[in-house]
Amino acid sequence: MTNMIPRVRKAIFPVGGLGTRFLPATKAMPKEMLPVVDKPLIQYAVEEAQAAGIEEFIFVTGRGKTAIEDHFDRSYELERTLAERGKQAELDAVNRWLPPPGSTAYTRQQEPLGLGHAVWCARDLVGNEPFAVLLADDLILAPKPCLAQMIEAYPEVRGNLIACMDVPKEHARRYGIVDPGRDDGKLIQVRGLVEKPPGDTAPSSIAVIGRYVLEPSVFEHLERGAKGAGGEIQLTDALAAQIGRSPFHGYRFEGKRFDCGDKVGFFEAQIAFALARDDIGAAVRSVLKNYI
Ligand code: G1P
């Protein structure tokens, strides 16, 4: 029995952030509801989790985030009107992807104390089993969704598995950075992990991207509430404390990641996702030609 590989059934979506970089758009609307083309960022993340076999969706929200709960609920009046008008495609667009009843849970991060604290807020909803974390700001365009790639690799490595990407050295201070051991180009042994290393102290330019498959033991460290970079309770620090206790790997995923927490990254995502669409891709391409 000890060799049985536990299934990853639950995912945490930390969605409590204030979204100050997108004011005024985020004054009365959660930043996770900002659309890329016609779909909110948070829906991309939830669909990615569904594609990886996740069955329970745990949102760590905050004040002013109720639009997210509404988005993952039935919309009776809208659905009825669309049905009466025979608008099947639009009906599919509002409900085909809805998680089944009882599979979503919401808890609030009462204070913005950091990503580690947000994840810790979901500890009782996760319980004692491995779980995924998806940061909706990191939008990934890939032939196979990033979390599904990781879940496929997971039985081989187990323990903690974090998505990784090589970044320009001068950008290392924006990310969690891996101190790599063995690296076969895909799987990277994690020897150390540091959140937003200052100056040029980064141990590598391998950055952590917002997809994680984690052991529940990480909650034990988060429980202490120790503050790290930026005075926040960092998930990266709790993960660093796991090194040596269980297997720990980085996973260089296939696909292109867009930083949708940044205006330029968000804009680039609009272009890439629009161009990749069958319905509007060609039209967008011809419009873009007018600007370059
Ligand atoms: C968070 C994590 C960081 C990671 C990044 C990826 O930082 O703390 O380790 O590299 O997401 O997007 P944030 O962007 O929330 O500051």
PDB file of C-alpha atoms and ligand atoms in Angstrom:
ATOM      1  CA  MET A   1       0.000   0.000   0.000  1.00  0.00           C
ATOM      2  CA  THR A   2       2.847   2.403   0.763  1.00  0.00           C
ATOM      3  CA  ASN A   3       3.683   2.435  -2.933  1.00  0.00           C
ATOM      4  CA  MET A   4       0.251   3.648  -3.920  1.00  0.00           C
ATOM      5  CA  ILE A   5       0.454   6.996  -5.669  1.00  0.00           C
ATOM      6  CA  PRO A   6      -2.159   9.309  -4.207  1.00  0.00           C
ATOM      7  CA  ARG A   7      -4.312  11.071  -6.776  1.00  0.00           C
ATOM      8  CA  VAL A   8      -4.230  14.846  -6.895  1.00  0.00           C
ATOM      9  CA  ARG A   9      -7.921  15.711  -6.528  1.00  0.00           C
ATOM     10  CA  LYS A  10      -7.934  19.200  -5.067  1.00  0.00           C
ATOM     11  CA  ALA A  11      -6.663  22.542  -6.266  1.00  0.00           C
ATOM     12  CA  ILE A  12      -6.289  25.871  -4.495  1.00  0.00           C
ATOM     13  CA  PHE A  13      -6.813  29.121  -6.393  1.00  0.00           C
ATOM     14  CA  PRO A  14      -5.501  32.080  -4.377  1.00  0.00           C
ATOM     15  CA  VAL A  15      -7.667  34.959  -5.617  1.00  0.00           C
ATOM     16  CA  GLY A  16      -7.515  37.399  -2.718  1.00  0.00           C
ATOM     17  CA  GLY A  17      -5.054  39.873  -4.257  1.00  0.00           C
ATOM     18  CA  LEU A  18      -6.037  43.525  -4.640  1.00  0.00           C
ATOM     19  CA  GLY A  19      -4.992  43.910  -8.257  1.00  0.00           C
ATOM     20  CA  THR A  20      -3.582  47.390  -7.711  1.00  0.00           C
ATOM     21  CA  ARG A  21      -1.603  47.191 -10.956  1.00  0.00           C
ATOM     22  CA  PHE A  22      -4.827  47.200 -12.948  1.00  0.00           C
ATOM     23  CA  LEU A  23      -6.626  50.101 -11.308  1.00  0.00           C
ATOM     24  CA  PRO A  24      -9.060  51.564 -12.180  1.00  0.00           C
ATOM     25  CA  ALA A  25     -10.322  48.368 -13.937  1.00  0.00           C
ATOM     26  CA  THR A  26     -10.054  46.444 -10.663  1.00  0.00           C
ATOM     27  CA  LYS A  27     -11.701  49.047  -8.454  1.00  0.00           C
ATOM     28  CA  ALA A  28     -15.026  47.192  -8.361  1.00  0.00           C
ATOM     29  CA  MET A  29     -14.057  43.988 -10.176  1.00  0.00           C
ATOM     30  CA  PRO A  30     -11.659  41.213  -9.104  1.00  0.00           C
ATOM     31  CA  LYS A  31      -8.504  41.176 -11.224  1.00  0.00           C
ATOM     32  CA  GLU A  32      -9.063  37.450 -11.814  1.00  0.00           C
ATOM     33  CA  MET A  33     -12.232  38.372 -13.732  1.00  0.00           C
ATOM     34  CA  LEU A  34     -10.291  40.404 -16.301  1.00  0.00           C
ATOM     35  CA  PRO A  35     -10.869  38.682 -19.633  1.00  0.00           C
ATOM     36  CA  VAL A  36      -8.270  37.486 -22.079  1.00  0.00           C
ATOM     37  CA  VAL A  37     -10.269  37.765 -25.319  1.00  0.00           C
ATOM     38  CA  ASP A  38     -13.644  36.723 -23.847  1.00  0.00           C
ATOM     39  CA  LYS A  39     -12.820  34.490 -20.889  1.00  0.00           C
ATOM     40  CA  PRO A  40     -11.837  35.599 -17.363  1.00  0.00           C
ATOM     41  CA  LEU A  41      -8.335  34.681 -16.180  1.00  0.00           C
ATOM     42  CA  ILE A  42      -9.746  32.562 -13.353  1.00  0.00           C
ATOM     43  CA  GLN A  43     -11.760  30.446 -15.791  1.00  0.00           C
ATOM     44  CA  TYR A  44      -8.605  29.596 -17.750  1.00  0.00           C
ATOM     45  CA  ALA A  45      -7.056  28.388 -14.476  1.00  0.00           C
ATOM     46  CA  VAL A  46     -10.119  26.344 -13.484  1.00  0.00           C
ATOM     47  CA  GLU A  47     -10.360  24.751 -16.939  1.00  0.00           C
ATOM     48  CA  GLU A  48      -6.662  23.895 -16.757  1.00  0.00           C
ATOM     49  CA  ALA A  49      -7.282  22.188 -13.408  1.00  0.00           C
ATOM     50  CA  GLN A  50     -10.272  20.293 -14.834  1.00  0.00           C
ATOM     51  CA  ALA A  51      -8.123  19.103 -17.741  1.00  0.00           C
ATOM     52  CA  ALA A  52      -5.649  17.719 -15.189  1.00  0.00           C
ATOM     53  CA  GLY A  53      -8.365  15.687 -13.437  1.00  0.00           C
ATOM     54  CA  ILE A  54      -8.921  18.025 -10.468  1.00  0.00           C
ATOM     55  CA  GLU A  55     -12.292  17.396  -8.807  1.00  0.00           C
ATOM     56  CA  GLU A  56     -12.421  19.956  -6.003  1.00  0.00           C
ATOM     57  CA  PHE A  57     -11.834  23.656  -6.562  1.00  0.00           C
ATOM     58  CA  ILE A  58     -10.897  25.716  -3.524  1.00  0.00           C
ATOM     59  CA  PHE A  59     -10.864  29.487  -3.924  1.00  0.00           C
ATOM     60  CA  VAL A  60      -9.143  31.642  -1.337  1.00  0.00           C
ATOM     61  CA  THR A  61     -10.921  34.926  -1.848  1.00  0.00           C
ATOM     62  CA  GLY A  62     -11.101  38.288  -0.118  1.00  0.00           C
ATOM     63  CA  ARG A  63     -13.359  41.303   0.106  1.00  0.00           C
ATOM     64  CA  GLY A  64     -14.913  42.398  -3.181  1.00  0.00           C
ATOM     65  CA  LYS A  65     -14.462  39.026  -4.891  1.00  0.00           C
ATOM     66  CA  THR A  66     -18.055  37.791  -5.027  1.00  0.00           C
ATOM     67  CA  ALA A  67     -18.098  38.064  -8.847  1.00  0.00           C
ATOM     68  CA  ILE A  68     -15.872  34.974  -8.856  1.00  0.00           C
ATOM     69  CA  GLU A  69     -18.447  32.945  -6.905  1.00  0.00           C
ATOM     70  CA  ASP A  70     -21.191  34.151  -9.221  1.00  0.00           C
ATOM     71  CA  HIS A  71     -19.124  33.200 -12.245  1.00  0.00           C
ATOM     72  CA  PHE A  72     -18.884  29.565 -11.106  1.00  0.00           C
ATOM     73  CA  ASP A  73     -22.595  29.360 -10.312  1.00  0.00           C
ATOM     74  CA  ARG A  74     -25.594  28.799 -12.566  1.00  0.00           C
ATOM     75  CA  SER A  75     -27.097  31.964 -13.962  1.00  0.00           C
ATOM     76  CA  TYR A  76     -30.740  31.027 -14.119  1.00  0.00           C
ATOM     77  CA  GLU A  77     -32.216  34.121 -15.783  1.00  0.00           C
ATOM     78  CA  LEU A  78     -29.463  34.338 -18.384  1.00  0.00           C
ATOM     79  CA  GLU A  79     -29.616  30.624 -19.204  1.00  0.00           C
ATOM     80  CA  ARG A  80     -33.392  30.716 -19.519  1.00  0.00           C
ATOM     81  CA  THR A  81     -33.348  33.717 -21.827  1.00  0.00           C
ATOM     82  CA  LEU A  82     -30.658  32.189 -24.016  1.00  0.00           C
ATOM     83  CA  ALA A  83     -32.559  28.880 -24.162  1.00  0.00           C
ATOM     84  CA  GLU A  84     -35.791  30.643 -25.132  1.00  0.00           C
ATOM     85  CA  ARG A  85     -33.954  32.414 -27.936  1.00  0.00           C
ATOM     86  CA  GLY A  86     -32.354  29.183 -29.125  1.00  0.00           C
ATOM     87  CA  LYS A  87     -28.823  30.505 -28.539  1.00  0.00           C
ATOM     88  CA  GLN A  88     -27.060  27.188 -27.927  1.00  0.00           C
ATOM     89  CA  ALA A  89     -23.489  28.396 -28.471  1.00  0.00           C
ATOM     90  CA  GLU A  90     -23.960  31.205 -25.937  1.00  0.00           C
ATOM     91  CA  LEU A  91     -25.583  28.768 -23.499  1.00  0.00           C
ATOM     92  CA  ASP A  92     -22.552  26.514 -23.784  1.00  0.00           C
ATOM     93  CA  ALA A  93     -20.329  29.528 -23.151  1.00  0.00           C
ATOM     94  CA  VAL A  94     -22.041  30.232 -19.829  1.00  0.00           C
ATOM     95  CA  ASN A  95     -22.457  26.761 -18.383  1.00  0.00           C
ATOM     96  CA  ARG A  96     -20.656  23.950 -20.234  1.00  0.00           C
ATOM     97  CA  TRP A  97     -17.503  24.337 -18.136  1.00  0.00           C
ATOM     98  CA  LEU A  98     -19.171  24.785 -14.743  1.00  0.00           C
ATOM     99  CA  PRO A  99     -17.716  22.567 -12.017  1.00  0.00           C
ATOM    100  CA  PRO A 100     -20.385  20.121 -10.755  1.00  0.00           C
ATOM    101  CA  PRO A 101     -22.509  21.034  -7.712  1.00  0.00           C
ATOM    102  CA  GLY A 102     -20.614  20.784  -4.442  1.00  0.00           C
ATOM    103  CA  SER A 103     -17.173  20.733  -6.031  1.00  0.00           C
ATOM    104  CA  THR A 104     -16.308  24.374  -5.330  1.00  0.00           C
ATOM    105  CA  ALA A 105     -15.416  25.817  -1.939  1.00  0.00           C
ATOM    106  CA  TYR A 106     -14.657  29.378  -0.917  1.00  0.00           C
ATOM    107  CA  THR A 107     -12.749  30.633   2.058  1.00  0.00           C
ATOM    108  CA  ARG A 108     -11.527  34.134   2.788  1.00  0.00           C
ATOM    109  CA  GLN A 109      -8.053  35.365   3.413  1.00  0.00           C
ATOM    110  CA  GLN A 110      -8.980  38.065   5.910  1.00  0.00           C
ATOM    111  CA  GLU A 111      -5.712  39.978   5.619  1.00  0.00           C
ATOM    112  CA  PRO A 112      -3.309  40.281   2.662  1.00  0.00           C
ATOM    113  CA  LEU A 113      -0.393  38.543   4.402  1.00  0.00           C
ATOM    114  CA  GLY A 114       1.082  36.823   1.352  1.00  0.00           C
ATOM    115  CA  LEU A 115       0.719  33.832  -0.951  1.00  0.00           C
ATOM    116  CA  GLY A 116       1.850  31.356   1.719  1.00  0.00           C
ATOM    117  CA  HIS A 117      -0.819  32.659   4.067  1.00  0.00           C
ATOM    118  CA  ALA A 118      -3.473  32.405   1.324  1.00  0.00           C
ATOM    119  CA  VAL A 119      -2.580  28.752   0.725  1.00  0.00           C
ATOM    120  CA  TRP A 120      -2.558  28.065   4.480  1.00  0.00           C
ATOM    121  CA  CYS A 121      -6.115  29.470   4.716  1.00  0.00           C
ATOM    122  CA  ALA A 122      -7.231  26.420   2.673  1.00  0.00           C
ATOM    123  CA  ARG A 123      -5.543  23.827   4.920  1.00  0.00           C
ATOM    124  CA  ASP A 124      -8.729  22.326   6.385  1.00  0.00           C
ATOM    125  CA  LEU A 125     -10.385  22.171   2.978  1.00  0.00           C
ATOM    126  CA  VAL A 126      -7.384  20.283   1.596  1.00  0.00           C
ATOM    127  CA  GLY A 127      -6.793  17.930   4.540  1.00  0.00           C
ATOM    128  CA  ASN A 128      -4.066  15.332   4.405  1.00  0.00           C
ATOM    129  CA  GLU A 129      -3.567  14.702   0.692  1.00  0.00           C
ATOM    130  CA  PRO A 130      -1.438  16.139  -2.113  1.00  0.00           C
ATOM    131  CA  PHE A 131      -2.946  19.162  -3.822  1.00  0.00           C
ATOM    132  CA  ALA A 132      -2.345  21.602  -6.647  1.00  0.00           C
ATOM    133  CA  VAL A 133      -2.037  25.389  -6.504  1.00  0.00           C
ATOM    134  CA  LEU A 134      -2.731  27.525  -9.578  1.00  0.00           C
ATOM    135  CA  LEU A 135      -2.011  31.245  -9.802  1.00  0.00           C
ATOM    136  CA  ALA A 136      -4.425  32.715 -12.349  1.00  0.00           C
ATOM    137  CA  ASP A 137      -2.018  35.593 -13.134  1.00  0.00           C
ATOM    138  CA  ASP A 138       0.249  33.080 -14.832  1.00  0.00           C
ATOM    139  CA  LEU A 139      -1.591  32.236 -18.026  1.00  0.00           C
ATOM    140  CA  ILE A 140      -0.036  29.465 -20.095  1.00  0.00           C
ATOM    141  CA  LEU A 141      -0.696  28.729 -23.740  1.00  0.00           C
ATOM    142  CA  ALA A 142       0.296  25.130 -24.362  1.00  0.00           C
ATOM    143  CA  PRO A 143      -0.678  22.170 -26.539  1.00  0.00           C
ATOM    144  CA  LYS A 144      -1.188  20.164 -23.335  1.00  0.00           C
ATOM    145  CA  PRO A 145      -2.264  22.279 -20.340  1.00  0.00           C
ATOM    146  CA  CYS A 146       0.622  22.862 -17.919  1.00  0.00           C
ATOM    147  CA  LEU A 147      -0.925  21.245 -14.830  1.00  0.00           C
ATOM    148  CA  ALA A 148      -1.831  18.138 -16.858  1.00  0.00           C
ATOM    149  CA  GLN A 149       1.815  17.879 -17.948  1.00  0.00           C
ATOM    150  CA  MET A 150       2.850  18.020 -14.291  1.00  0.00           C
ATOM    151  CA  ILE A 151       0.266  15.521 -13.068  1.00  0.00           C
ATOM    152  CA  GLU A 152       1.502  13.145 -15.762  1.00  0.00           C
ATOM    153  CA  ALA A 153       5.073  13.494 -14.481  1.00  0.00           C
ATOM    154  CA  TYR A 154       4.039  13.312 -10.809  1.00  0.00           C
ATOM    155  CA  PRO A 155       3.920   9.498 -10.279  1.00  0.00           C
ATOM    156  CA  GLU A 156       7.558   9.294 -11.334  1.00  0.00           C
ATOM    157  CA  VAL A 157       8.790  11.930  -8.874  1.00  0.00           C
ATOM    158  CA  ARG A 158       6.085  12.426  -6.200  1.00  0.00           C
ATOM    159  CA  GLY A 159       6.797  14.805  -3.324  1.00  0.00           C
ATOM    160  CA  ASN A 160       6.688  18.453  -4.346  1.00  0.00           C
ATOM    161  CA  LEU A 161       6.664  19.451  -7.993  1.00  0.00           C
ATOM    162  CA  ILE A 162       6.764  23.073  -9.142  1.00  0.00           C
ATOM    163  CA  ALA A 163       6.475  24.549 -12.636  1.00  0.00           C
ATOM    164  CA  CYS A 164       9.688  26.181 -13.835  1.00  0.00           C
ATOM    165  CA  MET A 165      10.824  28.420 -16.659  1.00  0.00           C
ATOM    166  CA  ASP A 166      14.172  29.920 -17.610  1.00  0.00           C
ATOM    167  CA  VAL A 167      14.064  33.710 -17.397  1.00  0.00           C
ATOM    168  CA  PRO A 168      16.589  36.432 -18.267  1.00  0.00           C
ATOM    169  CA  LYS A 169      19.020  36.762 -15.347  1.00  0.00           C
ATOM    170  CA  GLU A 170      18.010  40.368 -14.728  1.00  0.00           C
ATOM    171  CA  HIS A 171      14.396  39.257 -14.154  1.00  0.00           C
ATOM    172  CA  ALA A 172      15.303  36.737 -11.438  1.00  0.00           C
ATOM    173  CA  ARG A 173      14.457  39.205  -8.667  1.00  0.00           C
ATOM    174  CA  ARG A 174      10.767  39.079  -9.695  1.00  0.00           C
ATOM    175  CA  TYR A 175      10.359  35.350  -9.008  1.00  0.00           C
ATOM    176  CA  GLY A 176      10.957  32.429  -6.734  1.00  0.00           C
ATOM    177  CA  ILE A 177      14.292  31.043  -7.984  1.00  0.00           C
ATOM    178  CA  VAL A 178      15.526  27.447  -7.908  1.00  0.00           C
ATOM    179  CA  ASP A 179      18.997  26.368  -6.850  1.00  0.00           C
ATOM    180  CA  PRO A 180      19.205  23.381  -9.199  1.00  0.00           C
ATOM    181  CA  GLY A 181      20.803  20.003  -8.694  1.00  0.00           C
ATOM    182  CA  ARG A 182      20.507  17.347 -11.383  1.00  0.00           C
ATOM    183  CA  ASP A 183      18.748  18.791 -14.426  1.00  0.00           C
ATOM    184  CA  ASP A 184      17.727  16.605 -17.366  1.00  0.00           C
ATOM    185  CA  GLY A 185      16.167  19.501 -19.249  1.00  0.00           C
ATOM    186  CA  LYS A 186      12.688  18.598 -18.077  1.00  0.00           C
ATOM    187  CA  LEU A 187      12.947  17.602 -14.416  1.00  0.00           C
ATOM    188  CA  ILE A 188      15.165  19.664 -12.163  1.00  0.00           C
ATOM    189  CA  GLN A 189      16.182  18.513  -8.724  1.00  0.00           C
ATOM    190  CA  VAL A 190      15.522  21.386  -6.301  1.00  0.00           C
ATOM    191  CA  ARG A 191      18.431  21.913  -3.880  1.00  0.00           C
ATOM    192  CA  GLY A 192      17.357  25.340  -2.760  1.00  0.00           C
ATOM    193  CA  LEU A 193      14.624  27.880  -3.346  1.00  0.00           C
ATOM    194  CA  VAL A 194      14.661  31.606  -2.722  1.00  0.00           C
ATOM    195  CA  GLU A 195      11.884  34.160  -3.126  1.00  0.00           C
ATOM    196  CA  LYS A 196      12.747  37.284  -5.112  1.00  0.00           C
ATOM    197  CA  PRO A 197      16.519  37.198  -4.565  1.00  0.00           C
ATOM    198  CA  PRO A 198      17.867  40.752  -4.298  1.00  0.00           C
ATOM    199  CA  GLY A 199      20.480  42.190  -6.655  1.00  0.00           C
ATOM    200  CA  ASP A 200      22.451  39.493  -8.421  1.00  0.00           C
ATOM    201  CA  THR A 201      22.273  36.936  -5.601  1.00  0.00           C
ATOM    202  CA  ALA A 202      20.010  34.538  -7.556  1.00  0.00           C
ATOM    203  CA  PRO A 203      21.380  30.967  -7.525  1.00  0.00           C
ATOM    204  CA  SER A 204      20.198  30.456 -11.145  1.00  0.00           C
ATOM    205  CA  SER A 205      17.785  31.957 -13.633  1.00  0.00           C
ATOM    206  CA  ILE A 206      15.278  29.119 -13.270  1.00  0.00           C
ATOM    207  CA  ALA A 207      12.066  30.750 -12.071  1.00  0.00           C
ATOM    208  CA  VAL A 208       9.060  29.262 -10.323  1.00  0.00           C
ATOM    209  CA  ILE A 209       5.823  29.745 -12.271  1.00  0.00           C
ATOM    210  CA  GLY A 210       2.418  29.579 -10.612  1.00  0.00           C
ATOM    211  CA  ARG A 211       1.627  25.858 -10.877  1.00  0.00           C
ATOM    212  CA  TYR A 212       2.448  23.619  -7.933  1.00  0.00           C
ATOM    213  CA  VAL A 213       1.730  20.026  -6.883  1.00  0.00           C
ATOM    214  CA  LEU A 214       2.412  19.889  -3.157  1.00  0.00           C
ATOM    215  CA  GLU A 215       2.532  17.633  -0.137  1.00  0.00           C
ATOM    216  CA  PRO A 216       0.185  18.616   2.708  1.00  0.00           C
ATOM    217  CA  SER A 217       3.202  18.776   5.057  1.00  0.00           C
ATOM    218  CA  VAL A 218       3.848  22.276   3.676  1.00  0.00           C
ATOM    219  CA  PHE A 219       0.975  23.479   5.902  1.00  0.00           C
ATOM    220  CA  GLU A 220       3.045  22.650   8.993  1.00  0.00           C
ATOM    221  CA  HIS A 221       5.619  25.233   8.025  1.00  0.00           C
ATOM    222  CA  LEU A 222       3.025  27.800   6.936  1.00  0.00           C
ATOM    223  CA  GLU A 223       1.360  27.382  10.326  1.00  0.00           C
ATOM    224  CA  ARG A 224       4.306  29.255  11.907  1.00  0.00           C
ATOM    225  CA  GLY A 225       3.471  32.380   9.924  1.00  0.00           C
ATOM    226  CA  ALA A 226       7.122  33.312   9.392  1.00  0.00           C
ATOM    227  CA  LYS A 227       7.550  36.393   7.211  1.00  0.00           C
ATOM    228  CA  GLY A 228       9.951  36.464   4.279  1.00  0.00           C
ATOM    229  CA  ALA A 229      10.597  38.625   1.214  1.00  0.00           C
ATOM    230  CA  GLY A 230       8.541  41.827   1.202  1.00  0.00           C
ATOM    231  CA  GLY A 231       7.412  41.149   4.804  1.00  0.00           C
ATOM    232  CA  GLU A 232       4.952  38.530   3.490  1.00  0.00           C
ATOM    233  CA  ILE A 233       4.339  34.900   4.439  1.00  0.00           C
ATOM    234  CA  GLN A 234       5.861  33.301   1.350  1.00  0.00           C
ATOM    235  CA  LEU A 235       4.884  29.954  -0.128  1.00  0.00           C
ATOM    236  CA  THR A 236       8.432  29.712  -1.487  1.00  0.00           C
ATOM    237  CA  ASP A 237       9.930  29.798   2.033  1.00  0.00           C
ATOM    238  CA  ALA A 238       7.601  27.044   3.244  1.00  0.00           C
ATOM    239  CA  LEU A 239       8.577  24.970   0.215  1.00  0.00           C
ATOM    240  CA  ALA A 240      12.277  25.602   0.789  1.00  0.00           C
ATOM    241  CA  ALA A 241      11.818  24.123   4.269  1.00  0.00           C
ATOM    242  CA  GLN A 242      10.551  20.878   2.646  1.00  0.00           C
ATOM    243  CA  ILE A 243      13.785  20.261   0.759  1.00  0.00           C
ATOM    244  CA  GLY A 244      15.429  17.108   2.008  1.00  0.00           C
ATOM    245  CA  ARG A 245      12.228  15.893   3.702  1.00  0.00           C
ATOM    246  CA  SER A 246      10.564  14.589   0.546  1.00  0.00           C
ATOM    247  CA  PRO A 247      11.443  14.518  -3.168  1.00  0.00           C
ATOM    248  CA  PHE A 248      11.401  18.001  -4.663  1.00  0.00           C
ATOM    249  CA  HIS A 249      11.531  18.774  -8.376  1.00  0.00           C
ATOM    250  CA  GLY A 250      11.049  21.596 -10.777  1.00  0.00           C
ATOM    251  CA  TYR A 251       9.238  20.814 -14.016  1.00  0.00           C
ATOM    252  CA  ARG A 252      10.139  22.724 -17.197  1.00  0.00           C
ATOM    253  CA  PHE A 253       6.738  22.751 -18.853  1.00  0.00           C
ATOM    254  CA  GLU A 254       6.081  23.041 -22.560  1.00  0.00           C
ATOM    255  CA  GLY A 255       4.202  26.156 -23.520  1.00  0.00           C
ATOM    256  CA  LYS A 256       4.378  29.913 -23.342  1.00  0.00           C
ATOM    257  CA  ARG A 257       3.611  31.697 -20.101  1.00  0.00           C
ATOM    258  CA  PHE A 258       2.173  35.193 -19.938  1.00  0.00           C
ATOM    259  CA  ASP A 259       2.476  37.348 -16.833  1.00  0.00           C
ATOM    260  CA  CYS A 260      -1.065  38.663 -16.621  1.00  0.00           C
ATOM    261  CA  GLY A 261      -0.243  40.485 -13.395  1.00  0.00           C
ATOM    262  CA  ASP A 262       1.630  42.963 -15.564  1.00  0.00           C
ATOM    263  CA  LYS A 263       0.070  45.310 -18.125  1.00  0.00           C
ATOM    264  CA  VAL A 264       2.412  44.430 -20.981  1.00  0.00           C
ATOM    265  CA  GLY A 265       2.254  40.692 -20.242  1.00  0.00           C
ATOM    266  CA  PHE A 266      -1.528  40.891 -20.096  1.00  0.00           C
ATOM    267  CA  PHE A 267      -1.643  42.706 -23.406  1.00  0.00           C
ATOM    268  CA  GLU A 268       0.668  40.159 -25.020  1.00  0.00           C
ATOM    269  CA  ALA A 269      -1.629  37.392 -23.759  1.00  0.00           C
ATOM    270  CA  GLN A 270      -4.572  39.077 -25.499  1.00  0.00           C
ATOM    271  CA  ILE A 271      -2.690  39.024 -28.789  1.00  0.00           C
ATOM    272  CA  ALA A 272      -1.400  35.441 -28.475  1.00  0.00           C
ATOM    273  CA  PHE A 273      -4.735  33.984 -27.374  1.00  0.00           C
ATOM    274  CA  ALA A 274      -6.669  35.935 -30.020  1.00  0.00           C
ATOM    275  CA  LEU A 275      -4.286  34.788 -32.770  1.00  0.00           C
ATOM    276  CA  ALA A 276      -4.650  31.176 -31.601  1.00  0.00           C
ATOM    277  CA  ARG A 277      -8.437  31.271 -31.942  1.00  0.00           C
ATOM    278  CA  ASP A 278     -10.126  29.621 -34.911  1.00  0.00           C
ATOM    279  CA  ASP A 279     -12.978  32.139 -34.987  1.00  0.00           C
ATOM    280  CA  ILE A 280     -11.103  35.462 -34.837  1.00  0.00           C
ATOM    281  CA  GLY A 281      -7.403  34.574 -35.351  1.00  0.00           C
ATOM    282  CA  ALA A 282      -7.216  35.519 -39.031  1.00  0.00           C
ATOM    283  CA  ALA A 283      -9.152  38.764 -38.551  1.00  0.00           C
ATOM    284  CA  VAL A 284      -6.945  39.786 -35.611  1.00  0.00           C
ATOM    285  CA  ARG A 285      -3.807  39.017 -37.629  1.00  0.00           C
ATOM    286  CA  SER A 286      -4.921  41.269 -40.466  1.00  0.00           C
ATOM    287  CA  VAL A 287      -5.886  44.090 -38.061  1.00  0.00           C
ATOM    288  CA  LEU A 288      -2.503  43.859 -36.299  1.00  0.00           C
ATOM    289  CA  LYS A 289      -0.702  44.354 -39.591  1.00  0.00           C
ATOM    290  CA  ASN A 290      -2.005  47.942 -39.596  1.00  0.00           C
ATOM    291  CA  TYR A 291       0.044  48.713 -36.501  1.00  0.00           C
ATOM    292  CA  ILE A 292       3.464  47.276 -37.306  1.00  0.00           C
TER     293      ILE A 292
HETATM  294  C1  G1P B   1       4.525  34.409  -6.916  1.00  0.00           C
HETATM  295  C2  G1P B   1       5.496  33.511  -6.157  1.00  0.00           C
HETATM  296  C3  G1P B   1       6.834  33.440  -6.906  1.00  0.00           C
HETATM  297  C4  G1P B   1       6.601  32.980  -8.331  1.00  0.00           C
HETATM  298  C5  G1P B   1       5.584  33.895  -9.025  1.00  0.00           C
HETATM  299  C6  G1P B   1       5.223  33.361 -10.400  1.00  0.00           C
HETATM  300  O1  G1P B   1       5.018  35.728  -6.869  1.00  0.00           O
HETATM  301  O2  G1P B   1       5.694  34.018  -4.854  1.00  0.00           O
HETATM  302  O3  G1P B   1       7.685  32.531  -6.248  1.00  0.00           O
HETATM  303  O4  G1P B   1       7.827  33.001  -9.031  1.00  0.00           O
HETATM  304  O5  G1P B   1       4.366  33.984  -8.254  1.00  0.00           O
HETATM  305  O6  G1P B   1       4.337  34.196 -11.053  1.00  0.00           O
HETATM  306  P1  G1P B   1       4.129  37.022  -7.237  1.00  0.00           P
HETATM  307  O7  G1P B   1       4.139  37.129  -8.722  1.00  0.00           O
HETATM  308  O8  G1P B   1       2.769  36.778  -6.675  1.00  0.00           O
HETATM  309  O9  G1P B   1       4.823  38.177  -6.577  1.00  0.00           O
END
